[in-house]
Amino acid sequence: MNKIAIVTGATSGIGKATALKLAQLDYQLIITGRRSERLNELKIEIEDKFEIKVLPLAFDIRDKEATSIAINQLPSDWNKIDLLINNAGLAAGADPIQDGLWSDWEQMIDTNVKGLLWLSKQIIPGMIERKSGQIVNISSIAGKEVYANGNVYCASKHAVDAITKGMRIDLLPHGIKVSSVAPGMVETEFSVVRYHGDETKADNVYKGLTPLFAEDIADTIEFVVTRPPHVNINDILVMPTAQATATYNHRD
Ligand code: NDP
Ligand code: 8X3
């Protein structure tokens, strides 16, 4: 029987690339996000290419009730989740702390921190019962460093780092692997979302350098989930060659 993976935020970027990668690895896939049309298109794409089943679940990860219903009402052939990829997330805004919008802050904390926690809380008990499972949390260079105007996004990703460490400690006796994958700049819809749809500002983020692509992070996740049972990758920081730290970039 195929192992079952759930990938949150699979409608674009890192989540979509990861779903495609896990399909190659023969995982039966649950894909989530708010944009149901994109989920359905990805289901068709994956099922056409690979001999696996895909279950799209459209819900807002900030909505506790919708999240609980989605997970707790999974059919019996889908509810034994082996691998949880906590990827759904965003940066909203890039303003100094005194100018930040409360609505942006709430969106980031509710998605990146509370959404990740609540979804994990629905899935972890089954992993404990079966004494196996793996959780990969997508953190960021912003979870390691704080940069100008990154304030609350950086705080949310520092929280992801701390939650990952906490999960690893608490789930240790239950045989559950917990990892963090922390990317630097990856060209996805991330910057368009961060700048509230301003494509010019988003393009400028990647101007003059080659960023990472979503597939680079999917490759890293492949490495993390294909280690032998006795090996866990605790934390992996992946940067573009043109980026040394959160703020030192080399542009042509
Ligand atoms: P994208 O914007 O391309 O993808 C974000 C995904 O998250 C989408 O599928 C989106 O789905 C989903 N998502 C956002 N909000 C919600 C919500 N409320 N409910 C459900 N799903 C949601 O960005 P990336 O692929 O780059 O981002 C993926 C992760 O990687 C994020 O956690 C991000 O912080 C992290 N990251 C990104 C980096 C980058 O430079 N791109 C670097 C380091 C980390 P939908 O809109 O359909 O709901
Ligand atoms: C996304 C990368 O550098 O914008 O997490 O924080 S960065």
Short mmCIF file of C-alpha atoms and ligand atoms in Angstrom, two decimals:
data_model
loop_
_atom_site.label_atom_id
_atom_site.label_comp_id
_atom_site.label_asym_id
_atom_site.label_seq_id
_atom_site.Cartn_x
_atom_site.Cartn_y
_atom_site.Cartn_z
CA MET A 1 0.00 0.00 0.00
CA ASN A 2 1.21 3.52 -0.80
CA LYS A 3 2.24 5.81 2.01
CA ILE A 4 -0.04 8.85 2.47
CA ALA A 5 1.29 12.42 2.48
CA ILE A 6 -0.52 15.69 3.04
CA VAL A 7 0.97 18.85 1.53
CA THR A 8 -0.50 22.17 2.62
CA GLY A 9 -0.31 25.13 0.27
CA ALA A 10 -0.13 22.93 -2.83
CA THR A 11 -1.83 25.41 -5.15
CA SER A 12 1.45 27.10 -6.05
CA GLY A 13 5.19 27.40 -5.49
CA ILE A 14 6.99 25.08 -3.09
CA GLY A 15 3.88 23.10 -2.13
CA LYS A 16 2.92 22.32 -5.72
CA ALA A 17 6.49 21.29 -6.63
CA THR A 18 6.63 19.13 -3.49
CA ALA A 19 3.35 17.40 -4.34
CA LEU A 20 4.71 16.55 -7.80
CA LYS A 21 7.94 15.26 -6.25
CA LEU A 22 6.13 13.11 -3.67
CA ALA A 23 3.97 11.68 -6.46
CA GLN A 24 7.19 10.49 -8.13
CA LEU A 25 8.06 8.84 -4.82
CA ASP A 26 4.71 6.97 -4.93
CA TYR A 27 2.99 8.75 -2.07
CA GLN A 28 -0.80 8.84 -2.18
CA LEU A 29 -1.42 12.58 -1.85
CA ILE A 30 -3.75 14.91 0.02
CA ILE A 31 -3.26 18.43 -1.35
CA THR A 32 -4.65 21.53 0.34
CA GLY A 33 -5.06 25.27 -0.24
CA ARG A 34 -7.91 27.75 -0.64
CA ARG A 35 -8.01 27.81 -4.47
CA SER A 36 -10.00 24.68 -5.27
CA GLU A 37 -9.73 25.06 -9.05
CA ARG A 38 -5.93 24.90 -8.84
CA LEU A 39 -6.14 21.87 -6.54
CA ASN A 40 -8.39 20.09 -9.04
CA GLU A 41 -6.02 20.94 -11.92
CA LEU A 42 -3.07 19.58 -9.93
CA LYS A 43 -5.00 16.40 -9.10
CA ILE A 44 -5.61 15.83 -12.83
CA GLU A 45 -1.97 16.62 -13.70
CA ILE A 46 -0.60 14.21 -11.09
CA GLU A 47 -3.07 11.40 -11.76
CA ASP A 48 -2.34 11.67 -15.51
CA LYS A 49 1.42 11.41 -14.95
CA PHE A 50 1.68 8.98 -12.05
CA GLU A 51 -0.24 5.95 -10.91
CA ILE A 52 -1.31 7.37 -7.59
CA LYS A 53 -4.48 8.77 -6.06
CA VAL A 54 -4.84 12.46 -5.16
CA LEU A 55 -7.40 13.95 -2.78
CA PRO A 56 -7.84 17.74 -3.00
CA LEU A 57 -9.11 19.44 0.16
CA ALA A 58 -9.92 23.14 -0.21
CA PHE A 59 -10.02 25.02 3.08
CA ASP A 60 -8.54 28.09 4.71
CA ILE A 61 -5.95 26.88 7.22
CA ARG A 62 -6.85 29.82 9.50
CA ASP A 63 -10.35 28.39 9.87
CA LYS A 64 -10.12 25.92 12.76
CA GLU A 65 -13.50 24.34 12.15
CA ALA A 66 -12.97 23.87 8.40
CA THR A 67 -9.53 22.38 9.10
CA SER A 68 -10.85 19.93 11.72
CA ILE A 69 -13.70 18.85 9.46
CA ALA A 70 -11.38 18.33 6.49
CA ILE A 71 -9.03 16.09 8.46
CA ASN A 72 -11.40 14.32 10.83
CA GLN A 73 -13.81 13.39 8.04
CA LEU A 74 -11.18 11.81 5.83
CA PRO A 75 -12.35 8.45 4.43
CA SER A 76 -10.75 5.40 6.09
CA ASP A 77 -8.43 4.77 3.12
CA TRP A 78 -7.02 8.30 3.50
CA ASN A 79 -6.84 8.93 7.23
CA LYS A 80 -3.57 7.17 8.10
CA ILE A 81 -1.26 10.04 7.24
CA ASP A 82 2.42 9.06 7.14
CA LEU A 83 3.92 12.39 6.09
CA LEU A 84 2.81 15.95 6.89
CA ILE A 85 4.40 18.80 4.92
CA ASN A 86 3.48 22.02 6.73
CA ASN A 87 4.12 24.44 3.88
CA ALA A 88 1.13 26.81 3.62
CA GLY A 89 2.26 30.28 4.58
CA LEU A 90 2.98 33.79 3.51
CA ALA A 91 4.58 37.12 4.16
CA ALA A 92 2.14 40.02 4.06
CA GLY A 93 3.70 43.46 3.80
CA ALA A 94 7.27 44.67 4.32
CA ASP A 95 6.93 47.72 6.52
CA PRO A 96 8.80 49.06 9.52
CA ILE A 97 7.15 47.92 12.73
CA GLN A 98 5.56 51.34 13.36
CA ASP A 99 3.77 51.24 9.98
CA GLY A 100 2.79 47.57 9.74
CA LEU A 101 -0.86 46.72 9.14
CA TRP A 102 -2.59 44.77 11.89
CA SER A 103 -4.48 42.80 9.24
CA ASP A 104 -1.15 41.67 7.68
CA TRP A 105 0.21 40.67 11.08
CA GLU A 106 -2.90 38.67 11.92
CA GLN A 107 -2.87 36.94 8.55
CA MET A 108 0.76 35.85 8.98
CA ILE A 109 0.40 34.69 12.57
CA ASP A 110 -2.93 32.96 11.94
CA THR A 111 -1.58 31.14 8.86
CA ASN A 112 2.11 30.51 9.51
CA VAL A 113 1.85 29.75 13.23
CA LYS A 114 -1.70 28.97 14.35
CA GLY A 115 -2.69 27.25 11.08
CA LEU A 116 0.39 25.03 11.20
CA LEU A 117 -0.25 24.20 14.86
CA TRP A 118 -3.96 23.42 14.51
CA LEU A 119 -3.53 21.21 11.45
CA SER A 120 -0.65 19.37 13.12
CA LYS A 121 -2.82 18.86 16.19
CA GLN A 122 -5.39 17.04 14.03
CA ILE A 123 -2.80 14.71 12.50
CA ILE A 124 -0.27 13.97 15.27
CA PRO A 125 -2.57 11.74 17.42
CA GLY A 126 -2.91 9.23 14.52
CA MET A 127 0.87 9.19 14.07
CA ILE A 128 1.32 8.56 17.80
CA GLU A 129 -1.22 5.72 17.68
CA ARG A 130 0.61 4.09 14.77
CA LYS A 131 4.05 4.89 16.34
CA SER A 132 5.32 6.29 13.06
CA GLY A 133 5.18 9.38 10.95
CA GLN A 134 7.18 12.29 9.64
CA ILE A 135 6.57 16.03 9.79
CA VAL A 136 8.43 18.56 7.64
CA ASN A 137 7.86 22.20 8.55
CA ILE A 138 8.78 24.85 6.01
CA SER A 139 10.61 27.55 7.93
CA SER A 140 12.82 30.17 6.25
CA ILE A 141 16.07 32.12 6.49
CA ALA A 142 13.59 34.51 8.16
CA GLY A 143 13.35 31.92 10.94
CA LYS A 144 17.09 32.25 11.56
CA GLU A 145 17.68 35.97 11.03
CA VAL A 146 15.67 39.15 11.39
CA TYR A 147 15.95 41.77 8.66
CA ALA A 148 14.66 45.33 8.21
CA ASN A 149 10.89 45.42 7.66
CA GLY A 150 10.68 41.64 8.17
CA ASN A 151 9.56 41.97 11.83
CA VAL A 152 6.34 39.91 12.10
CA TYR A 153 7.09 37.55 9.18
CA CYS A 154 10.47 36.81 10.79
CA ALA A 155 8.73 36.31 14.14
CA SER A 156 6.30 33.83 12.58
CA LYS A 157 9.13 31.82 11.02
CA HIS A 158 11.19 31.95 14.27
CA ALA A 159 8.04 30.46 15.83
CA VAL A 160 8.01 27.72 13.20
CA ASP A 161 11.64 26.94 14.10
CA ALA A 162 10.79 26.76 17.81
CA ILE A 163 7.66 24.66 17.19
CA THR A 164 9.72 22.28 15.06
CA LYS A 165 12.26 21.82 17.87
CA GLY A 166 9.44 21.36 20.39
CA MET A 167 7.67 18.82 18.21
CA ARG A 168 10.91 16.87 17.75
CA ILE A 169 11.45 16.65 21.51
CA ASP A 170 7.86 15.80 22.43
CA LEU A 171 7.39 13.26 19.63
CA LEU A 172 10.76 11.57 20.23
CA PRO A 173 9.29 8.70 22.30
CA HIS A 174 6.70 8.06 19.60
CA GLY A 175 9.09 7.38 16.73
CA ILE A 176 7.96 10.41 14.73
CA LYS A 177 10.56 12.28 12.69
CA VAL A 178 10.37 16.08 12.66
CA SER A 179 12.38 18.28 10.31
CA SER A 180 12.67 21.90 9.30
CA VAL A 181 13.47 22.99 5.75
CA ALA A 182 14.47 26.66 5.69
CA PRO A 183 14.84 28.26 2.27
CA GLY A 184 16.34 31.59 1.29
CA MET A 185 14.88 33.45 -1.67
CA VAL A 186 12.66 31.21 -3.82
CA GLU A 187 10.87 32.66 -6.84
CA THR A 188 7.22 31.70 -6.41
CA GLU A 189 4.07 33.75 -5.85
CA PHE A 190 5.54 34.64 -2.43
CA SER A 191 6.67 38.20 -3.29
CA VAL A 192 3.53 39.06 -5.27
CA VAL A 193 1.54 38.05 -2.18
CA ARG A 194 3.90 39.93 0.15
CA TYR A 195 3.54 43.15 -1.88
CA HIS A 196 -0.24 42.79 -2.11
CA GLY A 197 -0.24 42.08 -5.85
CA ASP A 198 2.41 44.67 -6.90
CA GLU A 199 4.24 42.70 -9.64
CA THR A 200 6.96 45.34 -10.11
CA LYS A 201 7.99 45.28 -6.46
CA ALA A 202 7.86 41.48 -6.55
CA ASP A 203 10.05 41.25 -9.67
CA ASN A 204 12.61 43.59 -8.10
CA VAL A 205 13.23 41.06 -5.31
CA TYR A 206 14.81 38.67 -7.84
CA LYS A 207 16.37 41.25 -10.19
CA GLY A 208 20.02 40.63 -11.11
CA LEU A 209 20.37 37.28 -9.38
CA THR A 210 19.30 33.69 -9.82
CA PRO A 211 17.02 32.77 -6.92
CA LEU A 212 16.05 29.28 -5.88
CA PHE A 213 13.13 27.68 -7.68
CA ALA A 214 10.34 25.73 -6.03
CA GLU A 215 11.78 22.49 -7.46
CA ASP A 216 15.04 23.10 -5.56
CA ILE A 217 13.11 22.97 -2.30
CA ALA A 218 11.11 19.95 -3.47
CA ASP A 219 14.47 18.22 -4.13
CA THR A 220 15.57 19.09 -0.59
CA ILE A 221 12.32 17.70 0.82
CA GLU A 222 12.87 14.54 -1.24
CA PHE A 223 16.27 14.14 0.47
CA VAL A 224 14.71 14.67 3.91
CA VAL A 225 11.93 12.10 3.40
CA THR A 226 14.07 9.41 1.78
CA ARG A 227 16.63 8.98 4.60
CA PRO A 228 16.68 5.54 6.25
CA PRO A 229 14.52 5.03 9.37
CA HIS A 230 17.42 5.69 11.78
CA VAL A 231 18.34 9.05 10.19
CA ASN A 232 16.53 12.35 10.76
CA ILE A 233 17.46 15.65 9.14
CA ASN A 234 16.73 18.12 11.94
CA ASP A 235 17.18 21.34 10.04
CA ILE A 236 18.35 22.27 6.58
CA LEU A 237 19.01 25.81 5.35
CA VAL A 238 19.04 26.15 1.57
CA MET A 239 20.16 29.39 -0.09
CA PRO A 240 20.66 30.58 -3.65
CA THR A 241 24.37 30.78 -4.45
CA ALA A 242 23.83 34.52 -4.91
CA GLN A 243 22.52 34.95 -1.33
CA ALA A 244 24.82 34.66 1.69
CA THR A 245 22.47 35.82 4.46
CA ALA A 246 18.97 37.27 4.63
CA THR A 247 20.37 40.59 3.45
CA TYR A 248 23.70 39.97 1.62
CA ASN A 249 22.90 39.26 -2.01
CA HIS A 250 25.14 39.42 -5.06
CA ARG A 251 23.35 41.08 -7.99
CA ASP A 252 24.76 41.56 -11.51
P1 NDP B 1 3.31 30.77 -2.70
O1 NDP B 1 2.61 32.05 -2.46
O2 NDP B 1 3.65 30.41 -4.09
O3 NDP B 1 2.49 29.57 -2.04
C1 NDP B 1 1.88 29.70 -0.77
C2 NDP B 1 0.89 28.58 -0.57
O4 NDP B 1 0.31 28.71 0.73
C3 NDP B 1 -0.24 28.60 -1.58
O5 NDP B 1 -0.51 27.31 -2.03
C4 NDP B 1 -1.41 29.14 -0.78
O6 NDP B 1 -2.64 28.57 -1.23
C5 NDP B 1 -1.09 28.61 0.63
N1 NDP B 1 -1.78 29.40 1.63
C6 NDP B 1 -1.52 30.70 1.97
N2 NDP B 1 -2.43 31.11 2.87
C7 NDP B 1 -3.28 30.07 3.10
C8 NDP B 1 -4.43 29.89 3.89
N3 NDP B 1 -4.92 30.87 4.67
N4 NDP B 1 -5.08 28.70 3.88
C9 NDP B 1 -4.59 27.70 3.09
N5 NDP B 1 -3.50 27.79 2.32
C10 NDP B 1 -2.87 28.98 2.31
O7 NDP B 1 4.64 30.84 -1.80
P2 NDP B 1 5.81 29.77 -1.52
O8 NDP B 1 5.59 28.52 -2.25
O9 NDP B 1 7.08 30.49 -1.70
O10 NDP B 1 5.60 29.57 0.05
C11 NDP B 1 5.45 28.31 0.67
C12 NDP B 1 6.09 28.36 2.05
O11 NDP B 1 7.48 28.60 1.91
C13 NDP B 1 5.57 29.49 2.95
O12 NDP B 1 5.42 28.96 4.25
C14 NDP B 1 6.69 30.52 2.91
O13 NDP B 1 6.72 31.30 4.08
C15 NDP B 1 7.89 29.61 2.80
N6 NDP B 1 9.10 30.24 2.28
C16 NDP B 1 9.10 30.86 1.06
C17 NDP B 1 10.25 31.45 0.59
C18 NDP B 1 10.31 32.20 -0.69
O14 NDP B 1 11.26 32.98 -0.88
N7 NDP B 1 9.40 31.97 -1.62
C19 NDP B 1 11.52 31.37 1.36
C20 NDP B 1 11.38 30.70 2.64
C21 NDP B 1 10.23 30.15 3.06
P3 NDP B 1 -4.00 29.38 -1.52
O15 NDP B 1 -3.61 30.80 -1.84
O16 NDP B 1 -4.64 28.66 -2.65
O17 NDP B 1 -4.75 29.25 -0.26
C1 8X3 B 2 11.11 34.04 2.55
C2 8X3 B 2 12.52 34.48 2.35
O1 8X3 B 2 14.20 36.33 2.72
O2 8X3 B 2 11.92 37.00 2.18
O3 8X3 B 2 10.92 33.37 3.74
O4 8X3 B 2 12.45 36.12 4.33
S1 8X3 B 2 12.76 36.05 2.93
#
